[in-house]
mmCIF file of C-alpha atoms in Angstrom:
data_model
loop_
_atom_site.group_PDB
_atom_site.id
_atom_site.type_symbol
_atom_site.label_atom_id
_atom_site.label_comp_id
_atom_site.label_asym_id
_atom_site.label_seq_id
_atom_site.Cartn_x
_atom_site.Cartn_y
_atom_site.Cartn_z
ATOM 1 C CA UNK A 186 -14.538 11.608 -6.263
ATOM 2 C CA UNK A 187 -14.099 9.718 -3.004
ATOM 3 C CA UNK A 188 -17.035 10.909 -1.022
ATOM 4 C CA UNK A 189 -18.701 9.315 -4.277
ATOM 5 C CA UNK A 190 -16.946 5.947 -4.548
ATOM 6 C CA UNK A 191 -17.408 6.073 -0.500
ATOM 7 C CA UNK A 192 -21.221 4.903 -1.184
ATOM 8 C CA UNK A 193 -20.088 2.818 -3.363
ATOM 9 C CA UNK A 194 -22.572 -0.067 -3.186
ATOM 10 C CA UNK A 195 -19.951 -2.466 -6.265
ATOM 11 C CA UNK A 196 -17.019 -3.055 -4.325
ATOM 12 C CA UNK A 197 -15.776 -4.597 -6.981
ATOM 13 C CA UNK A 198 -16.101 -1.427 -9.572
ATOM 14 C CA UNK A 199 -14.985 1.118 -6.707
ATOM 15 C CA UNK A 200 -12.112 -1.246 -6.245
ATOM 16 C CA UNK A 201 -11.144 -0.604 -10.471
ATOM 17 C CA UNK A 202 -12.232 3.014 -10.199
ATOM 18 C CA UNK A 203 -9.233 3.428 -7.117
ATOM 19 C CA UNK A 204 -7.103 1.623 -8.792
ATOM 20 C CA UNK A 205 -7.776 3.442 -11.947
ATOM 21 C CA UNK A 206 -7.384 7.003 -9.880
ATOM 22 C CA UNK A 207 -4.551 5.984 -8.699
ATOM 23 C CA UNK A 208 -2.652 4.322 -12.304
ATOM 24 C CA UNK A 209 -3.654 7.689 -13.634
ATOM 25 C CA UNK A 210 -2.007 9.799 -10.545
ATOM 26 C CA UNK A 211 0.970 8.068 -10.421
ATOM 27 C CA UNK A 212 1.746 8.280 -13.917
ATOM 28 C CA UNK A 213 0.278 10.917 -15.206
ATOM 29 C CA UNK A 214 2.993 13.905 -16.472
ATOM 30 C CA UNK A 215 0.345 16.527 -15.752
ATOM 31 C CA UNK A 216 0.016 15.685 -12.024
ATOM 32 C CA UNK A 217 3.665 15.348 -11.559
ATOM 33 C CA UNK A 218 3.452 18.307 -8.439
ATOM 34 C CA UNK A 219 0.301 16.553 -6.389
ATOM 35 C CA UNK A 220 2.567 13.884 -6.416
ATOM 36 C CA UNK A 221 5.259 16.228 -4.802
ATOM 37 C CA UNK A 222 2.901 16.927 -2.079
ATOM 38 C CA UNK A 223 1.931 13.465 -2.104
ATOM 39 C CA UNK A 224 5.118 12.105 -0.998
ATOM 40 C CA UNK A 225 5.744 14.594 1.880
ATOM 41 C CA UNK A 226 3.107 12.627 4.006
ATOM 42 C CA UNK A 227 4.481 10.160 4.710
ATOM 43 C CA UNK A 228 2.754 9.011 7.347
ATOM 44 C CA UNK A 229 2.817 5.486 9.926
ATOM 45 C CA UNK A 230 -0.780 4.282 8.363
ATOM 46 C CA UNK A 231 1.855 1.818 5.889
ATOM 47 C CA UNK A 232 3.714 0.329 9.066
ATOM 48 C CA UNK A 233 -0.657 0.078 10.889
ATOM 49 C CA UNK A 234 -1.829 -1.626 7.805
ATOM 50 C CA UNK A 235 1.208 -4.227 7.564
ATOM 51 C CA UNK A 236 0.319 -6.485 10.360
ATOM 52 C CA UNK A 237 -3.019 -6.252 10.132
ATOM 53 C CA UNK A 238 -3.068 -7.867 6.739
ATOM 54 C CA UNK A 239 -2.488 -10.960 8.511
ATOM 55 C CA UNK A 240 -6.468 -10.709 8.599
ATOM 56 C CA UNK A 241 -7.216 -10.112 5.356
ATOM 57 C CA UNK A 242 -8.201 -12.905 3.088
ATOM 58 C CA UNK A 243 -5.188 -13.156 0.795
ATOM 59 C CA UNK A 244 -7.005 -13.601 -2.967
ATOM 60 C CA UNK A 245 -5.328 -14.088 -6.153
ATOM 61 C CA UNK A 246 -6.891 -10.476 -6.657
ATOM 62 C CA UNK A 247 -5.451 -9.021 -3.780
ATOM 63 C CA UNK A 248 -1.940 -10.697 -4.446
ATOM 64 C CA UNK A 249 -1.942 -8.765 -8.443
ATOM 65 C CA UNK A 250 -2.544 -5.936 -6.777
ATOM 66 C CA UNK A 251 0.422 -6.180 -4.444
ATOM 67 C CA UNK A 252 2.244 -7.202 -7.141
ATOM 68 C CA UNK A 253 1.674 -4.435 -9.592
ATOM 69 C CA UNK A 254 2.888 -2.325 -6.405
ATOM 70 C CA UNK A 255 6.076 -4.008 -5.918
ATOM 71 C CA UNK A 256 6.009 -3.156 -9.776
ATOM 72 C CA UNK A 257 5.200 0.149 -9.725
ATOM 73 C CA UNK A 258 7.663 0.925 -6.764
ATOM 74 C CA UNK A 259 10.916 -0.150 -9.132
ATOM 75 C CA UNK A 260 9.591 2.352 -11.496
ATOM 76 C CA UNK A 261 11.624 5.898 -11.867
ATOM 77 C CA UNK A 262 8.800 8.083 -10.723
ATOM 78 C CA UNK A 263 9.049 6.382 -7.041
ATOM 79 C CA UNK A 264 12.719 7.309 -7.217
ATOM 80 C CA UNK A 265 12.191 9.696 -4.159
ATOM 81 C CA UNK A 266 10.668 6.807 -2.353
ATOM 82 C CA UNK A 267 13.335 4.109 -2.279
ATOM 83 C CA UNK A 268 16.412 6.411 -1.499
ATOM 84 C CA UNK A 269 14.393 7.642 1.173
ATOM 85 C CA UNK A 270 15.493 3.903 2.746
ATOM 86 C CA UNK A 271 18.574 4.804 2.648
ATOM 87 C CA UNK A 272 17.687 7.283 5.520
ATOM 88 C CA UNK A 273 16.818 4.048 7.722
ATOM 89 C CA UNK A 274 16.421 6.413 10.975
ATOM 90 C CA UNK A 275 13.907 8.497 9.922
ATOM 91 C CA UNK A 276 11.713 6.239 7.251
ATOM 92 C CA UNK A 277 11.257 3.060 9.933
ATOM 93 C CA UNK A 278 7.378 2.625 9.085
ATOM 94 C CA UNK A 279 8.709 2.699 5.177
ATOM 95 C CA UNK A 280 10.417 0.091 5.937
ATOM 96 C CA UNK A 281 8.753 -1.764 7.893
ATOM 97 C CA UNK A 282 5.057 -1.667 5.342
ATOM 98 C CA UNK A 283 7.935 -3.022 2.725
ATOM 99 C CA UNK A 284 8.439 -6.046 5.210
ATOM 100 C CA UNK A 285 5.123 -6.334 4.943
ATOM 101 C CA UNK A 286 4.132 -7.027 1.887
ATOM 102 C CA UNK A 287 7.426 -8.762 1.213
ATOM 103 C CA UNK A 288 5.655 -11.239 3.815
ATOM 104 C CA UNK A 289 2.727 -11.105 1.998
ATOM 105 C CA UNK A 290 4.161 -12.873 -1.333
ATOM 106 C CA UNK A 291 4.218 -15.898 -2.125
ATOM 107 C CA UNK A 292 7.652 -16.858 -3.958
ATOM 108 C CA UNK A 293 7.739 -15.140 -6.739
ATOM 109 C CA UNK A 294 9.378 -12.646 -8.823
ATOM 110 C CA UNK A 295 7.812 -10.127 -6.940
ATOM 111 C CA UNK A 296 8.753 -11.394 -3.491
ATOM 112 C CA UNK A 297 12.463 -11.320 -5.286
ATOM 113 C CA UNK A 298 12.159 -8.183 -6.470
ATOM 114 C CA UNK A 299 11.241 -6.435 -3.018
ATOM 115 C CA UNK A 300 13.441 -8.878 -1.222
ATOM 116 C CA UNK A 301 16.426 -7.879 -3.167
ATOM 117 C CA UNK A 302 15.250 -4.133 -2.750
ATOM 118 C CA UNK A 303 15.449 -5.060 0.926
ATOM 119 C CA UNK A 304 18.552 -6.430 1.179
ATOM 120 C CA UNK A 305 20.068 -3.143 0.145
ATOM 121 C CA UNK A 306 19.128 -1.212 3.327
ATOM 122 C CA UNK A 307 21.702 -0.422 5.042
ATOM 123 C CA UNK A 308 21.891 -1.202 8.474
ATOM 124 C CA UNK A 309 21.410 1.755 10.952
ATOM 125 C CA UNK A 310 24.438 0.617 12.799
ATOM 126 C CA UNK A 311 26.801 0.855 10.033
ATOM 127 C CA UNK A 312 25.437 4.465 8.864
ATOM 128 C CA UNK A 313 26.052 6.273 12.277
ATOM 129 C CA UNK A 314 28.295 8.579 12.056
ATOM 130 C CA UNK A 315 31.108 10.550 15.050
ATOM 131 C CA UNK A 316 29.029 13.853 14.296
ATOM 132 C CA UNK A 317 25.563 11.574 14.479
ATOM 133 C CA UNK A 318 24.765 13.976 17.577
ATOM 134 C CA UNK A 319 24.477 16.754 15.120
ATOM 135 C CA UNK A 320 21.003 16.972 13.241
ATOM 136 C CA UNK A 321 20.023 15.416 9.709
ATOM 137 C CA UNK A 322 20.738 17.105 6.930
ATOM 138 C CA UNK A 323 19.647 14.087 5.305
ATOM 139 C CA UNK A 324 15.916 13.528 3.531
ATOM 140 C CA UNK A 325 12.719 16.575 4.556
ATOM 141 C CA UNK A 326 10.032 15.376 6.613
ATOM 142 C CA UNK A 327 7.337 16.599 7.068
ATOM 143 C CA UNK A 328 4.386 15.604 8.867
ATOM 144 C CA UNK A 329 0.970 16.292 9.324
ATOM 145 C CA UNK A 330 -0.575 15.990 13.066
ATOM 146 C CA UNK A 331 -4.215 16.431 11.999
ATOM 147 C CA UNK A 332 -4.637 12.767 10.538
ATOM 148 C CA UNK A 333 -6.556 10.524 11.924
ATOM 149 C CA UNK A 334 -4.207 6.882 12.206
ATOM 150 C CA UNK A 335 -6.645 4.837 13.851
ATOM 151 C CA UNK A 336 -9.984 6.224 11.748
ATOM 152 C CA UNK A 337 -7.689 5.379 8.811
ATOM 153 C CA UNK A 338 -7.087 2.239 9.946
ATOM 154 C CA UNK A 339 -10.170 1.747 11.395
ATOM 155 C CA UNK A 340 -12.371 2.542 7.507
ATOM 156 C CA UNK A 341 -9.498 0.391 5.727
ATOM 157 C CA UNK A 342 -10.753 -2.836 7.335
ATOM 158 C CA UNK A 343 -13.842 -1.941 7.717
ATOM 159 C CA UNK A 344 -13.529 -1.610 3.590
ATOM 160 C CA UNK A 345 -11.329 -5.198 3.382
ATOM 161 C CA UNK A 346 -14.494 -6.962 5.765
ATOM 162 C CA UNK A 347 -17.154 -5.585 2.695
ATOM 163 C CA UNK A 348 -15.166 -6.786 -0.108
ATOM 164 C CA UNK A 349 -14.902 -10.006 2.030
ATOM 165 C CA UNK A 350 -18.302 -9.943 2.845
ATOM 166 C CA UNK A 351 -19.299 -9.429 -0.791
ATOM 167 C CA UNK A 352 -16.826 -12.647 -1.909
ATOM 168 C CA UNK A 353 -18.542 -14.887 0.317
ATOM 169 C CA UNK A 354 -22.135 -13.872 -1.403
ATOM 170 C CA UNK A 355 -20.768 -14.772 -4.037
ATOM 171 C CA UNK A 356 -19.501 -17.086 -3.355
ATOM 172 C CA UNK A 357 -23.227 -18.256 -2.068
ATOM 173 C CA UNK A 358 -24.892 -17.604 -4.865
ATOM 174 C CA UNK A 359 -22.595 -19.428 -7.395
ATOM 175 C CA UNK A 360 -22.782 -22.192 -5.120
ATOM 176 C CA UNK A 361 -26.908 -22.295 -5.232
ATOM 177 C CA UNK A 362 -26.478 -22.118 -8.765
ATOM 178 C CA UNK A 363 -24.302 -24.683 -9.359
ATOM 179 C CA UNK A 364 -27.243 -26.706 -6.961
ATOM 180 C CA UNK A 365 -29.843 -25.315 -9.494
ATOM 181 C CA UNK A 366 -27.715 -26.490 -12.885
ATOM 182 C CA UNK A 367 -27.494 -30.357 -11.043
ATOM 183 C CA UNK A 368 -31.270 -30.919 -9.928
#
């Protein structure tokens, strides 16, 4: 499905399909096992996209999607994700990505919700204990070394640039139509 959507010329359709498939993935009870497998693939990609998002054209549609993401993070399905915020030492990329999303949001209800959630993240210095030299028995951390994060970031930026070009083309066509109507 991903390969087909990569070749899709209609970016709005592709975006709608990705959004719909993500919603199904995140909410369908039949995909519980798949969600469990995916949650072990926490990667630095999230922290790479947050800083680069400053280069994006932030539109109302984009902010609406970020708002939906914040609402989704608060769903029961993502309890494990919120609990990972307690393990500050092993989840810096997750925390950095959430702060990146917070900085993108205007001060809205989603901003307040995410800001409040991040205020609950413990200070790593306060979390150290006398036996902090012992290996952590907390959350299991699974990494995958065969993921090319640079390639993923480049793909993300390429797709964002395609969306930007498509918006500019639509705006140009709308402007031409407006000129014709005036004449």
